[in-house]
Short mmCIF file of C-alpha atoms in Angstrom, two decimals:
data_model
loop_
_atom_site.label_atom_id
_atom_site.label_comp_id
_atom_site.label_asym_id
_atom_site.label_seq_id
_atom_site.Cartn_x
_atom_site.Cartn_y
_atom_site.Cartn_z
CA UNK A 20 20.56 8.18 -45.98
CA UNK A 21 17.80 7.91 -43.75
CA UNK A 22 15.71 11.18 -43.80
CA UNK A 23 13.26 12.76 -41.04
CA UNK A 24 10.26 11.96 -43.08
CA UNK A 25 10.76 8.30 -42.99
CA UNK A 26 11.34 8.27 -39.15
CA UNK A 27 8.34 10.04 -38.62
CA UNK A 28 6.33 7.81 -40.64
CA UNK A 29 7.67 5.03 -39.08
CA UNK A 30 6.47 6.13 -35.72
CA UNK A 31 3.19 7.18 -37.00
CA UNK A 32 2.39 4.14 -38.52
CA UNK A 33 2.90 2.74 -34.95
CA UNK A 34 1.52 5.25 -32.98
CA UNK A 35 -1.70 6.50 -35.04
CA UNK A 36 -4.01 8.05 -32.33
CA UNK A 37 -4.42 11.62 -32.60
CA UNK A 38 -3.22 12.51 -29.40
CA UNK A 39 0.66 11.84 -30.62
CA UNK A 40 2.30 15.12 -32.25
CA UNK A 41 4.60 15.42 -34.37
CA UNK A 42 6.28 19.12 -34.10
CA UNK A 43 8.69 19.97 -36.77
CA UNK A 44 11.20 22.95 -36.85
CA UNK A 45 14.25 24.13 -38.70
CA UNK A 46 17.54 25.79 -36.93
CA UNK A 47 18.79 29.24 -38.52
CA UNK A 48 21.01 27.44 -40.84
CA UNK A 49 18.18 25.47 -42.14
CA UNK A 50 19.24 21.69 -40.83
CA UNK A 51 15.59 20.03 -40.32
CA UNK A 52 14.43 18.55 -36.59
CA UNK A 53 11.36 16.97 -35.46
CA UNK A 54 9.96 16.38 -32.28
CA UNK A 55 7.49 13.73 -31.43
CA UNK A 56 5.44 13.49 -28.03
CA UNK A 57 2.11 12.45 -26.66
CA UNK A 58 -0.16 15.13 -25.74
CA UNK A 59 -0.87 15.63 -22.21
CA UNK A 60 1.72 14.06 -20.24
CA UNK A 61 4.87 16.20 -21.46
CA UNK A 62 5.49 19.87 -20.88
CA UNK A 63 5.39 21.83 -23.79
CA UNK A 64 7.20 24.50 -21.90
CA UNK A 65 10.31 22.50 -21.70
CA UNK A 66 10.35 21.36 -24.87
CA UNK A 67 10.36 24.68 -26.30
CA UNK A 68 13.49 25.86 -23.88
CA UNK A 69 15.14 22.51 -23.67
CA UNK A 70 15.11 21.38 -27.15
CA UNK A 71 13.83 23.68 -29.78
CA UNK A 72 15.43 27.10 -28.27
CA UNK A 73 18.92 25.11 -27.96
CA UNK A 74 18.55 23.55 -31.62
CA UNK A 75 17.73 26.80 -33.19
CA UNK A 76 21.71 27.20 -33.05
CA UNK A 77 22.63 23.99 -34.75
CA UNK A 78 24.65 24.20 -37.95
CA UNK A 79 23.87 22.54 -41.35
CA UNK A 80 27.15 20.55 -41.32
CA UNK A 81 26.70 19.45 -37.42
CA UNK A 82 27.06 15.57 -36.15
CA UNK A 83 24.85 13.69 -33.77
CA UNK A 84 27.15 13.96 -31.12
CA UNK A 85 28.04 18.10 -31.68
CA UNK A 86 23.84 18.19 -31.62
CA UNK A 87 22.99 16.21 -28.46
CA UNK A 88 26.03 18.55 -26.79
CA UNK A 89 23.56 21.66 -28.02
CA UNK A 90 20.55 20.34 -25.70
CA UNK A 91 19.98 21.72 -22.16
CA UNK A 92 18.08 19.25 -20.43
CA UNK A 93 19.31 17.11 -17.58
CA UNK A 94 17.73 13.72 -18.81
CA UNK A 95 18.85 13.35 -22.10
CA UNK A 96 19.32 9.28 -23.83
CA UNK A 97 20.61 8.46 -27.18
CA UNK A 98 18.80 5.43 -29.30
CA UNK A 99 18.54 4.19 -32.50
CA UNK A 100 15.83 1.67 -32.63
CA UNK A 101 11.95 2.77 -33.55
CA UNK A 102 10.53 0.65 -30.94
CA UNK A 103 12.96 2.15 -28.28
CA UNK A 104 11.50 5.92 -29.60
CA UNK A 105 7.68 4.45 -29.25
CA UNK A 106 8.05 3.21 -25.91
CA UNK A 107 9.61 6.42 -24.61
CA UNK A 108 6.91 8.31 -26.18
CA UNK A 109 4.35 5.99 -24.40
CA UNK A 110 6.39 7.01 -21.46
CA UNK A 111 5.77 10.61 -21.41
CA UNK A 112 9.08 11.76 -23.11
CA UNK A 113 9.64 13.55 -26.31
CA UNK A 114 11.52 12.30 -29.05
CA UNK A 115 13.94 14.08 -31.39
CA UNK A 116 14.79 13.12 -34.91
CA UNK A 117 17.58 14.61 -37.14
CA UNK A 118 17.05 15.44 -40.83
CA UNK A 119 20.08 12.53 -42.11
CA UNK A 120 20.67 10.78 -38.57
CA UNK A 121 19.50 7.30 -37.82
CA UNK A 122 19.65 7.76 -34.49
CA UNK A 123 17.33 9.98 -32.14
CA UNK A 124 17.58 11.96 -29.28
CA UNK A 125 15.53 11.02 -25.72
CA UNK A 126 14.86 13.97 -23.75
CA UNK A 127 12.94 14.19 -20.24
CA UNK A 128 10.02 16.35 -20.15
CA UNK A 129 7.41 14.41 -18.41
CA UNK A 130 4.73 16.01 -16.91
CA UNK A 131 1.85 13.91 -16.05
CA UNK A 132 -1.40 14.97 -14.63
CA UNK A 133 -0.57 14.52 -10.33
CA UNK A 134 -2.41 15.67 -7.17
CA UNK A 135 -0.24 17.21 -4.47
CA UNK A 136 1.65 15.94 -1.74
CA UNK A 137 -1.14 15.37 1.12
CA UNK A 138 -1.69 13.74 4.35
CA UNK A 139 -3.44 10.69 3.43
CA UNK A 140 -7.00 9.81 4.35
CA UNK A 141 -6.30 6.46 6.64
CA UNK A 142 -2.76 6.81 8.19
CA UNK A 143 -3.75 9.60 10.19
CA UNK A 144 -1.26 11.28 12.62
CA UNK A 145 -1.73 13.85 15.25
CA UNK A 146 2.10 13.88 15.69
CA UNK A 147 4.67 13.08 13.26
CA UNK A 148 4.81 14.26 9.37
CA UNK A 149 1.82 15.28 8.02
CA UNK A 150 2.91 13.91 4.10
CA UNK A 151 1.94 10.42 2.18
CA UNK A 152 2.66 9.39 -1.14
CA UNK A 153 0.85 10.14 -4.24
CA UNK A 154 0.53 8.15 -7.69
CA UNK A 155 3.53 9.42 -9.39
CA UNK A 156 6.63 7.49 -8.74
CA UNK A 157 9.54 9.89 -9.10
CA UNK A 158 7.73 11.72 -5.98
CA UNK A 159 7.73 8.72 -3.94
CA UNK A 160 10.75 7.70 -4.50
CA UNK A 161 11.96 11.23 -3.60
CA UNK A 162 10.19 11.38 -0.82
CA UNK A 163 11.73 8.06 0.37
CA UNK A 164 15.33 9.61 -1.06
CA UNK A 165 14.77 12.92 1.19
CA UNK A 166 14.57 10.31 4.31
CA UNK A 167 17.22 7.73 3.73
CA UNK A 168 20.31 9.65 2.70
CA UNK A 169 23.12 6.74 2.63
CA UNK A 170 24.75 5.15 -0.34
CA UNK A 171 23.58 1.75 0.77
CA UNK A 172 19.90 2.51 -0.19
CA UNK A 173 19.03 0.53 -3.29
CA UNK A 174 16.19 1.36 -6.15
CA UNK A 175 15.74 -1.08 -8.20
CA UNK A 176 13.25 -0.57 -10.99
CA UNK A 177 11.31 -2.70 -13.44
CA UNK A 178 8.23 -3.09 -15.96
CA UNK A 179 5.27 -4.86 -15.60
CA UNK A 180 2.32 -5.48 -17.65
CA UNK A 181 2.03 -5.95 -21.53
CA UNK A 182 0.12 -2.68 -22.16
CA UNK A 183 0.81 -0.53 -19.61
CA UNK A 184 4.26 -1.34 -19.13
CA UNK A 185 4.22 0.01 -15.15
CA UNK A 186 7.03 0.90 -13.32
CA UNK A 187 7.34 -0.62 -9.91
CA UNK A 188 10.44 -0.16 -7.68
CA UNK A 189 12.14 -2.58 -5.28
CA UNK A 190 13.23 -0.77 -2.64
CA UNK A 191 16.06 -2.04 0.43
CA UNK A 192 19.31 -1.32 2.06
CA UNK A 193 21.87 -3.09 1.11
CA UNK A 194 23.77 -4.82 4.22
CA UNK A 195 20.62 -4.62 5.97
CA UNK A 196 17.86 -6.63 4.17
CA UNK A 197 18.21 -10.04 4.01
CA UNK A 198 20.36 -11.41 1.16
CA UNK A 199 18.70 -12.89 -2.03
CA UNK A 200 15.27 -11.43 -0.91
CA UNK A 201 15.22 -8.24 -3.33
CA UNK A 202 16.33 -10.34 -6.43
CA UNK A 203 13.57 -12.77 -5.04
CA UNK A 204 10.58 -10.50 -4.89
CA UNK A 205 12.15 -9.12 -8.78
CA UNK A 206 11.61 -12.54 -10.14
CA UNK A 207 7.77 -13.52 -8.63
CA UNK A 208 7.10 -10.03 -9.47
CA UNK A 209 8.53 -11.01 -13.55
CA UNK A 210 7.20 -14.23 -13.79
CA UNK A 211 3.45 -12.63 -13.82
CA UNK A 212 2.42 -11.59 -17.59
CA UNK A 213 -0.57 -9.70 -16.99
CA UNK A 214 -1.63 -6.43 -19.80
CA UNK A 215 -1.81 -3.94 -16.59
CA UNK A 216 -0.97 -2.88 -13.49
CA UNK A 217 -3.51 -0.12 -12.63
CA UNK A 218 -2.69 -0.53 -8.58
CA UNK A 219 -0.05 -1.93 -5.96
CA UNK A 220 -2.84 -4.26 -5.16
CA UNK A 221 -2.24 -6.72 -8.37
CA UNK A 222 1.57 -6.55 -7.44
CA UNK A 223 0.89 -7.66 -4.07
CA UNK A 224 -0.89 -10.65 -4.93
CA UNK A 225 2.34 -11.54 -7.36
CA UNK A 226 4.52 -11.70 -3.91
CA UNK A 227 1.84 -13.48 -2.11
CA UNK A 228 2.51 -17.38 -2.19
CA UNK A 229 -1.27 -18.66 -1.33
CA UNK A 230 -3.62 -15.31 -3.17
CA UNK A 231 -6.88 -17.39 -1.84
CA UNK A 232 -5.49 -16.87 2.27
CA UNK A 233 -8.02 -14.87 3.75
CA UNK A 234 -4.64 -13.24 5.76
CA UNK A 235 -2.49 -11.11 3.36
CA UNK A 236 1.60 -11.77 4.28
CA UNK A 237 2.60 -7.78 3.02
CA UNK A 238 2.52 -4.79 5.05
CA UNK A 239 0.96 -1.49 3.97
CA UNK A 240 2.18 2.35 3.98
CA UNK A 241 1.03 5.54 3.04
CA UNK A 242 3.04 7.82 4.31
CA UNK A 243 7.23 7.99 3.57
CA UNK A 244 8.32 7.76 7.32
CA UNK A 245 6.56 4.55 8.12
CA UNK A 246 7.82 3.08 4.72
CA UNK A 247 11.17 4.19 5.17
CA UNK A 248 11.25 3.10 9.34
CA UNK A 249 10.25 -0.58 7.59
CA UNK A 250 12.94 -0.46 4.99
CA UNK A 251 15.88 0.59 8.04
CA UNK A 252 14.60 -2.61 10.20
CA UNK A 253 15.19 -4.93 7.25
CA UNK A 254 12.37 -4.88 5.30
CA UNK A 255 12.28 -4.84 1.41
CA UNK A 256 9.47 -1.83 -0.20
CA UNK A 257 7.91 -2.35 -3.23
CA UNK A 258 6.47 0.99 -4.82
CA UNK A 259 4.02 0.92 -7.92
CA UNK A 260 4.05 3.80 -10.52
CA UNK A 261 0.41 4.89 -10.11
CA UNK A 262 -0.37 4.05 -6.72
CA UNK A 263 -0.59 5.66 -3.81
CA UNK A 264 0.02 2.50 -1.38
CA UNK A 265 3.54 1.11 -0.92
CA UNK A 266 3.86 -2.61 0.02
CA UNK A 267 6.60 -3.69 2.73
CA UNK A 268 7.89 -7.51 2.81
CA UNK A 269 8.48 -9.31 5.21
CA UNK A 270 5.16 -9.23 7.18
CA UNK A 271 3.92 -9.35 10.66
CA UNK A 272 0.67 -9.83 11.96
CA UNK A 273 1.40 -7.49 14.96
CA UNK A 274 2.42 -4.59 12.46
CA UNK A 275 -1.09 -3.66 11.43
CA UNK A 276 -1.98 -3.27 15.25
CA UNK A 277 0.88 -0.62 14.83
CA UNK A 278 -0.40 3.13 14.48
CA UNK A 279 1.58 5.88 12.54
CA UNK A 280 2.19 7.76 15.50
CA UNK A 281 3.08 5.24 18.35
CA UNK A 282 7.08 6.03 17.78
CA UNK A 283 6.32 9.83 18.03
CA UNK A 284 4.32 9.72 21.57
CA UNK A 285 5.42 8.40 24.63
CA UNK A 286 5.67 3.96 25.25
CA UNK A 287 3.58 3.95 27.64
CA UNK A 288 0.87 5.57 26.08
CA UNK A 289 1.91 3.79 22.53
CA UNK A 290 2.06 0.30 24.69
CA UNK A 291 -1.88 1.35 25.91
CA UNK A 292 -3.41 1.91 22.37
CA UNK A 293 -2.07 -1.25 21.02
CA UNK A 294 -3.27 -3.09 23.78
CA UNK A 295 -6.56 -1.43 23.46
CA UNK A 296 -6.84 -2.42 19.57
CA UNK A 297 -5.37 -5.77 20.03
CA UNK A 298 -8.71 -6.18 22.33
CA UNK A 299 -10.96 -3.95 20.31
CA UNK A 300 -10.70 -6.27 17.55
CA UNK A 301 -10.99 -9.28 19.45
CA UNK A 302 -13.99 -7.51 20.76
CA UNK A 303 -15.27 -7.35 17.07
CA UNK A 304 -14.63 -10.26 15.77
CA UNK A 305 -16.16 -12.41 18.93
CA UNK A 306 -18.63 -10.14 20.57
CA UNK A 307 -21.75 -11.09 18.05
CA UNK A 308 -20.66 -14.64 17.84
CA UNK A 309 -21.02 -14.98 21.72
CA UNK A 310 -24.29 -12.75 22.08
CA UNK A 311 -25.41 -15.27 19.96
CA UNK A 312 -23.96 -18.47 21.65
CA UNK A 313 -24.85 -17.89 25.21
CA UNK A 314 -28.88 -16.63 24.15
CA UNK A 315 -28.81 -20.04 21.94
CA UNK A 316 -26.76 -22.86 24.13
CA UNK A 317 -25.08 -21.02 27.17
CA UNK A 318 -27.88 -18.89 28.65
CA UNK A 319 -26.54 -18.42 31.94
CA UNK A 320 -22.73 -16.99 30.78
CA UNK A 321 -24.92 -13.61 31.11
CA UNK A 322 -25.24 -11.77 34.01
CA UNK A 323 -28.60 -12.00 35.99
CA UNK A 324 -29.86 -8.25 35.96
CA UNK A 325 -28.07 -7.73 32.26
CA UNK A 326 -29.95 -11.19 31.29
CA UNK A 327 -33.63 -9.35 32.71
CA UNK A 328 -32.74 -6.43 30.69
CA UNK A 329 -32.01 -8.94 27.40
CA UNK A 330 -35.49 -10.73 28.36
CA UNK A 331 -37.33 -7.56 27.88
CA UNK A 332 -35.71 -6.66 25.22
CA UNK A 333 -36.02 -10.03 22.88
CA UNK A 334 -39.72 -10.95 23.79
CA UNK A 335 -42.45 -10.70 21.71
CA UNK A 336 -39.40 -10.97 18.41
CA UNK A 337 -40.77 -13.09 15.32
CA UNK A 338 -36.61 -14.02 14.60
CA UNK A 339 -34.75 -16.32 16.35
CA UNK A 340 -31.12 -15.01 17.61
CA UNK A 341 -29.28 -15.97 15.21
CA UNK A 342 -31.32 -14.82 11.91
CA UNK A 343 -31.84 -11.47 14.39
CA UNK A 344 -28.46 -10.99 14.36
CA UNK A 345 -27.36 -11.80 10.52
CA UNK A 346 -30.56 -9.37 9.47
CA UNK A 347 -28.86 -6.36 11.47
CA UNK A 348 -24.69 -7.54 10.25
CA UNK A 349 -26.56 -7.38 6.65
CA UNK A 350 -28.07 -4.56 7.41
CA UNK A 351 -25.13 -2.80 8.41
CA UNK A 352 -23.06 -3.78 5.65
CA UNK A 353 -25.58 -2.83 3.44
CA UNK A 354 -25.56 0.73 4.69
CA UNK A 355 -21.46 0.67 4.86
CA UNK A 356 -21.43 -0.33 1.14
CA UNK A 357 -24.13 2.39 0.09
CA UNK A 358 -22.41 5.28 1.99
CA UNK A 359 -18.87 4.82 0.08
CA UNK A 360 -20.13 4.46 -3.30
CA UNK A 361 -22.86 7.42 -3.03
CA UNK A 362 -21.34 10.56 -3.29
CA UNK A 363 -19.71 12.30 -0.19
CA UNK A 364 -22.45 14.44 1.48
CA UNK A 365 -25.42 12.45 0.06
CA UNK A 366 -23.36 9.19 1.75
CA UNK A 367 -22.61 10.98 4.88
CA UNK A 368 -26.49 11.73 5.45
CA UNK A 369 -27.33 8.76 4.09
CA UNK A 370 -25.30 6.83 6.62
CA UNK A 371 -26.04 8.83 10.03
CA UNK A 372 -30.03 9.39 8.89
CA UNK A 373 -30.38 5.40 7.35
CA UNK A 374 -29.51 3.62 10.62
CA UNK A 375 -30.85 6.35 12.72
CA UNK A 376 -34.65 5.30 10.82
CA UNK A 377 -34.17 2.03 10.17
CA UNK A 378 -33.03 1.01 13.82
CA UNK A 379 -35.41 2.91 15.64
CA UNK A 380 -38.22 1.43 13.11
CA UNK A 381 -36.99 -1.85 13.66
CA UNK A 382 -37.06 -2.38 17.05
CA UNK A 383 -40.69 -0.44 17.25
CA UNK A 384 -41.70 -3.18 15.09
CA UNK A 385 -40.23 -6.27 17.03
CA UNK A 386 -37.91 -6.91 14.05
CA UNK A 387 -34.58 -6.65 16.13
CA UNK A 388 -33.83 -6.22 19.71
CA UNK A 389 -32.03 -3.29 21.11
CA UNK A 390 -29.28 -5.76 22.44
CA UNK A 391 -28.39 -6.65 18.59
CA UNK A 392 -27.93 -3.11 17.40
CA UNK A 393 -25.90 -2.11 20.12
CA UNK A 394 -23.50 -5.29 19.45
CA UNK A 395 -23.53 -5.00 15.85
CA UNK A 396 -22.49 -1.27 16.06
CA UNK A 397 -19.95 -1.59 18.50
CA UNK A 398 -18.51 -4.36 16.76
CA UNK A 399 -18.23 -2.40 13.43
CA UNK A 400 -16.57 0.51 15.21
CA UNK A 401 -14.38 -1.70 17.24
CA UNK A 402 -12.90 -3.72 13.78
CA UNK A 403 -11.50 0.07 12.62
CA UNK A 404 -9.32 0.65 14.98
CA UNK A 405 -6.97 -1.45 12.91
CA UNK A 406 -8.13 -0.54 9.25
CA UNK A 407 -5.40 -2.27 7.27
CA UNK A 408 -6.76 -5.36 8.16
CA UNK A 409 -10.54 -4.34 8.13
CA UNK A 410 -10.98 -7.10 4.90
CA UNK A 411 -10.15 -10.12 7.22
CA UNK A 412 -11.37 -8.86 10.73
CA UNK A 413 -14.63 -8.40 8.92
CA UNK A 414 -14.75 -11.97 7.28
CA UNK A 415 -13.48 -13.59 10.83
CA UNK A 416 -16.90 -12.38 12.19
CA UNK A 417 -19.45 -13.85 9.95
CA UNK A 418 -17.47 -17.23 10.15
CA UNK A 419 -17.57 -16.99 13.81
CA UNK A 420 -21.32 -15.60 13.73
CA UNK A 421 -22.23 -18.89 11.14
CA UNK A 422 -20.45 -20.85 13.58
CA UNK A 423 -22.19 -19.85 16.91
CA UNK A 424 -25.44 -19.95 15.42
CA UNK A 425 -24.73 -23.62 14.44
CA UNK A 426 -22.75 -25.14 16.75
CA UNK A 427 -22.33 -22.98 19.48
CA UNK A 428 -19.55 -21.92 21.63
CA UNK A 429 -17.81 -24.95 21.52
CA UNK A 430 -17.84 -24.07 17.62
CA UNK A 431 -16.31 -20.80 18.24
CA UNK A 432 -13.28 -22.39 20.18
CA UNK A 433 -12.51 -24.90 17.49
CA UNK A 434 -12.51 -22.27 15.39
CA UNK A 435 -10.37 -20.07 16.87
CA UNK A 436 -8.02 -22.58 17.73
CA UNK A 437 -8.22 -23.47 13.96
CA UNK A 438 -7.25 -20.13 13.08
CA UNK A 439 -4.39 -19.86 15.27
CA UNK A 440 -3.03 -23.18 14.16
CA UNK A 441 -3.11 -21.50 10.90
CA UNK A 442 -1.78 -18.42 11.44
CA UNK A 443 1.50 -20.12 13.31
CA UNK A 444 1.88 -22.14 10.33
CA UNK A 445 2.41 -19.35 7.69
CA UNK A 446 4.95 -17.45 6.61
CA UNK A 447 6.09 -14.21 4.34
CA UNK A 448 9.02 -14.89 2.96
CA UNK A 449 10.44 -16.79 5.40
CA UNK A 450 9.20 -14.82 8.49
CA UNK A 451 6.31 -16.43 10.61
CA UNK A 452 2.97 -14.12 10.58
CA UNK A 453 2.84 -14.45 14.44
CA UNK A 454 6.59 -13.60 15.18
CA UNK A 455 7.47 -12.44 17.69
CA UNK A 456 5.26 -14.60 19.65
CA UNK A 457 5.51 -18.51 17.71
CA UNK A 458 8.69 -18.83 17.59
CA UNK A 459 9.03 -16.98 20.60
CA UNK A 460 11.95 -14.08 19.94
CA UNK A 461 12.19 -12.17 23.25
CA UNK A 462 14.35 -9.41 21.58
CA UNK A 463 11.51 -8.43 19.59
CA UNK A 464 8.80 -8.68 22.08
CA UNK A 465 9.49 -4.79 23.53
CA UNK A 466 8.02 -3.59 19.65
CA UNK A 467 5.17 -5.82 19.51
CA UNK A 468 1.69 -5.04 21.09
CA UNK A 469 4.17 -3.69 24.01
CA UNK A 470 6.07 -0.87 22.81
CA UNK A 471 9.34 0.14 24.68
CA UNK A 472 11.47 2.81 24.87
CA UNK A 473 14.34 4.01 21.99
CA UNK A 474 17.23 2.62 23.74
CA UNK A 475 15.60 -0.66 24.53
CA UNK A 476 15.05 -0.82 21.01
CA UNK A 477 18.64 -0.73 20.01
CA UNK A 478 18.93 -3.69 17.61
CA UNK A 479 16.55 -4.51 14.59
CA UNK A 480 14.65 -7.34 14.85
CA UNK A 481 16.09 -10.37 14.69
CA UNK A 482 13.33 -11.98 13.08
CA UNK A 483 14.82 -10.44 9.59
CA UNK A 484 18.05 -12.34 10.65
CA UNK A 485 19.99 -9.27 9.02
CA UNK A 486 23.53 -8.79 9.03
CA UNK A 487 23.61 -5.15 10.74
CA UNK A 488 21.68 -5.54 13.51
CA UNK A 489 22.45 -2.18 15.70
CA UNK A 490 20.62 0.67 14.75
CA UNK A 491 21.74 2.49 17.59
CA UNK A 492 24.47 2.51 19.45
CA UNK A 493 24.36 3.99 23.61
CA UNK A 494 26.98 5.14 25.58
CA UNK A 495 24.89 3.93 29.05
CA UNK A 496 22.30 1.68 29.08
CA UNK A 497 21.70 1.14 32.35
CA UNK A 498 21.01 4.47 33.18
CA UNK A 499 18.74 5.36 30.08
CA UNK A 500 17.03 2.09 30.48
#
């Protein structure tokens, strides 16, 4: 007969930190239980209501199965195997022994430390819902569930990583995504053995063919209504127990030029802003690279009166343009780095107070010109208009700076055209990163950096080749149109 002491011991020779408690209790009729849990992720609460209250009734002569009937809680699992019990005490579950029973009892009372439900800190929205997704799984996923109520949406859920053993969710619609791409994602996401998965971030470079690209191919989402708008069109979501980011495959370039809000407002204005980032990062990437080019090699690009004002501005400077200009980009991203990591207020001061000094010092002292500040700072504000791709948009401009202040513009046009070659070349998952525009799908044009109205955009895109394509159906388009 196996007896409760020897199951205990076998789980506390496996499980010896101090944190893991072992709670034993007796029912009126004096048959012997034990319940074993880590500290800090379960609630006690419910253990004492769901399992000992309920077992406080269980006779001496009572089975397994009359005993698991006795236990109130909703999640309850039946195993037999000390490994299974260890892992599901890792998990944040409590685990029941019975005085003569080989098997145990699994019962739900997870309770991990969490932060509320929140707007989050990038994905900003002046209209639309105001809440994002937070590190705890089950939340996401119900706050994906609250949005997509049809049978056809899928959750498929494994673990990942040797230690931590992290949940992370594939997420589509069955009829809808594309077929074979779920169980596709599953097995590049299996193949990894890695000890942890602390973020979405390591997952992401699992489902990412070439991890050296400087151009990611997955899209990004905080909040549930953008994630769940992306799983409708065809997408596939991947969401990682612990993380507050959700990944989206297949990916667009055009996406990230995408705000949160742009299907809440009216097209026209939505068509404007993308527009207006679509040229604000141009703007970014390009502006430096050509200050420097035309002072260097192409001199009379400028503007006669703005090229008098420049003249002032630059004589009497010990640098040449170029160094000029890579002292203030360091500069900047010196200050950019310094302001994140230092804590909040001392950052924020730090920030406004630092450049304030140093630029106004600098250009009393003929270090930089006046010119260079004002192009280094618009260019940095210019980039975050499209955050989600501030990584790249930010390496893009110190190539293109290194190559003006080498070569020239000539340089910069190679590059570019390098670049594009590039980008037409690649795909995620079978998607080009430049669709709609190479191949050229006219369909999907009206929800790129144009953005028309709801009954224009009647059909998901056909880039996804999906097998339901109408997502909404019109009784007269000519009229709404």
């Amino acid at each position: 007969m196996v007896t409760l002491e020897k199951n205990i011991k076998s789980v506390k020779d496996a499980l010896t930190s101090e944190d893991i408690l072992v709670f034993e209790f007796k029912s009126d009729s004096g048959k012997k239980f034990a319940a074993i849990f880590a500290d800090g992720i379960v609630n006690k609460e419910l253990i004492g209501e769901l399992v000992v209250k309920p077992l406080r009734d269980a006779k001496e002569d009572d089975g397994f199965e009359d005993i698991k009937l006795l236990l109130a809680s909703p999640e309850l699992k039946d195993g037999n195997k000390i490994k299974d019990a260890i892992k599901e005490i890792l998990n944040g579950n409590a685990v029941v022994f019975i005085d003569g029973e080989k098997d145990f009892i699994i019962a739900g009372v997870k309770s991990p430390p969490m932060r509320a439900v929140v707007e989050p800190p990038t994905q900003v929205a002046v209209h639309g819902p105001r809440e994002g997704f937070i590190e705890d799984i089950k939340i996401n996923l119900g706050l994906i569930r609250k949005r997509i109520k049809t049978e056809k949406l899928q959750v498929k859920t494994v673990f990942v990583g040797e230690k931590s053993d992290t949940a992370v969710s594939i997420i589509y619609i069955e009829g809808v995504c594309p077929k074979g791409l779920p169980e596709k994602i599953e097995k590049e996401i299996m193949e990894n053995k890695i000890d942890i998965i602390p973020d979405s971030s390591y997952v992401s470079q699992f489902i990412t063919k070439r991890p050296r690209s400087l151009f990611k191919r997955y899209g990004i989402a905080e909040k549930p209504d953008i994630f769940c708008a992306k799983v409708c069109e065809g997408r596939v979501g991947i969401v990682v127990d612990g993380s507050p980011i959700c990944l989206t495959v297949p990916y667009m370039v055009v996406e990230d030029f995408q705000s949160v809000e742009d299907y809440y407002i009216n097209s026209y204005r939505s068509t404007t802003l993308r527009i207006l980032r679509l040229l604000s990062v141009l703007l970014g990437i390009f502006l430096p690279a050509l200050y420097i080019s035309a002072q260097l090699f192409k001199i009379q690009i400028i503007p006669f009166q703005l090229l008098l004002k420049i003249s002032s501005s630059v004589s009497g400077l010990a640098l040449s343009p170029s160094i000029e200009m890579f002292l203030t980009l360091f500069v900047l991203e010196v200050l950019n780095e310094a302001s994140i990591r230092m804590p909040k207020y001392v950052g924020l001061a730090l920030s406004v107070v630092g450049a304030l000094v140093l630029g106004d010092t600098a250009v009393k002292a003929g270090v930089i010109s006046t010119p260079a500040i004002i192009i280094i700072a618009f260019s940095a504000i210019c980039l975050y208009t499209v955050p989600n791709n501030i990584e790249t948009t930010t390496m893009l401009r110190w190539m293109c700076l290194i190559t003006a202040g080498s070569v020239g513009p000539f340089g910069v046009v190679i590059l570019s055209a390098y670049l594009i070659c590039y980008l037409v070349s690649e795909q995620s998952y079978g998607v080009p990163l430049v669709t709609p525009f190479a191949p050229l799908v006219r369909s999907d044009l009206y929800d790129s950096f144009v953005k028309a109205n709801m009954y224009t955009l009647d059909t998901r895109p056909k880039s996804f080749k999906v097998k339901e394509k109408v997502r909404l159906k019109k009784n007269d388009n000519k009229n709404k149109r």
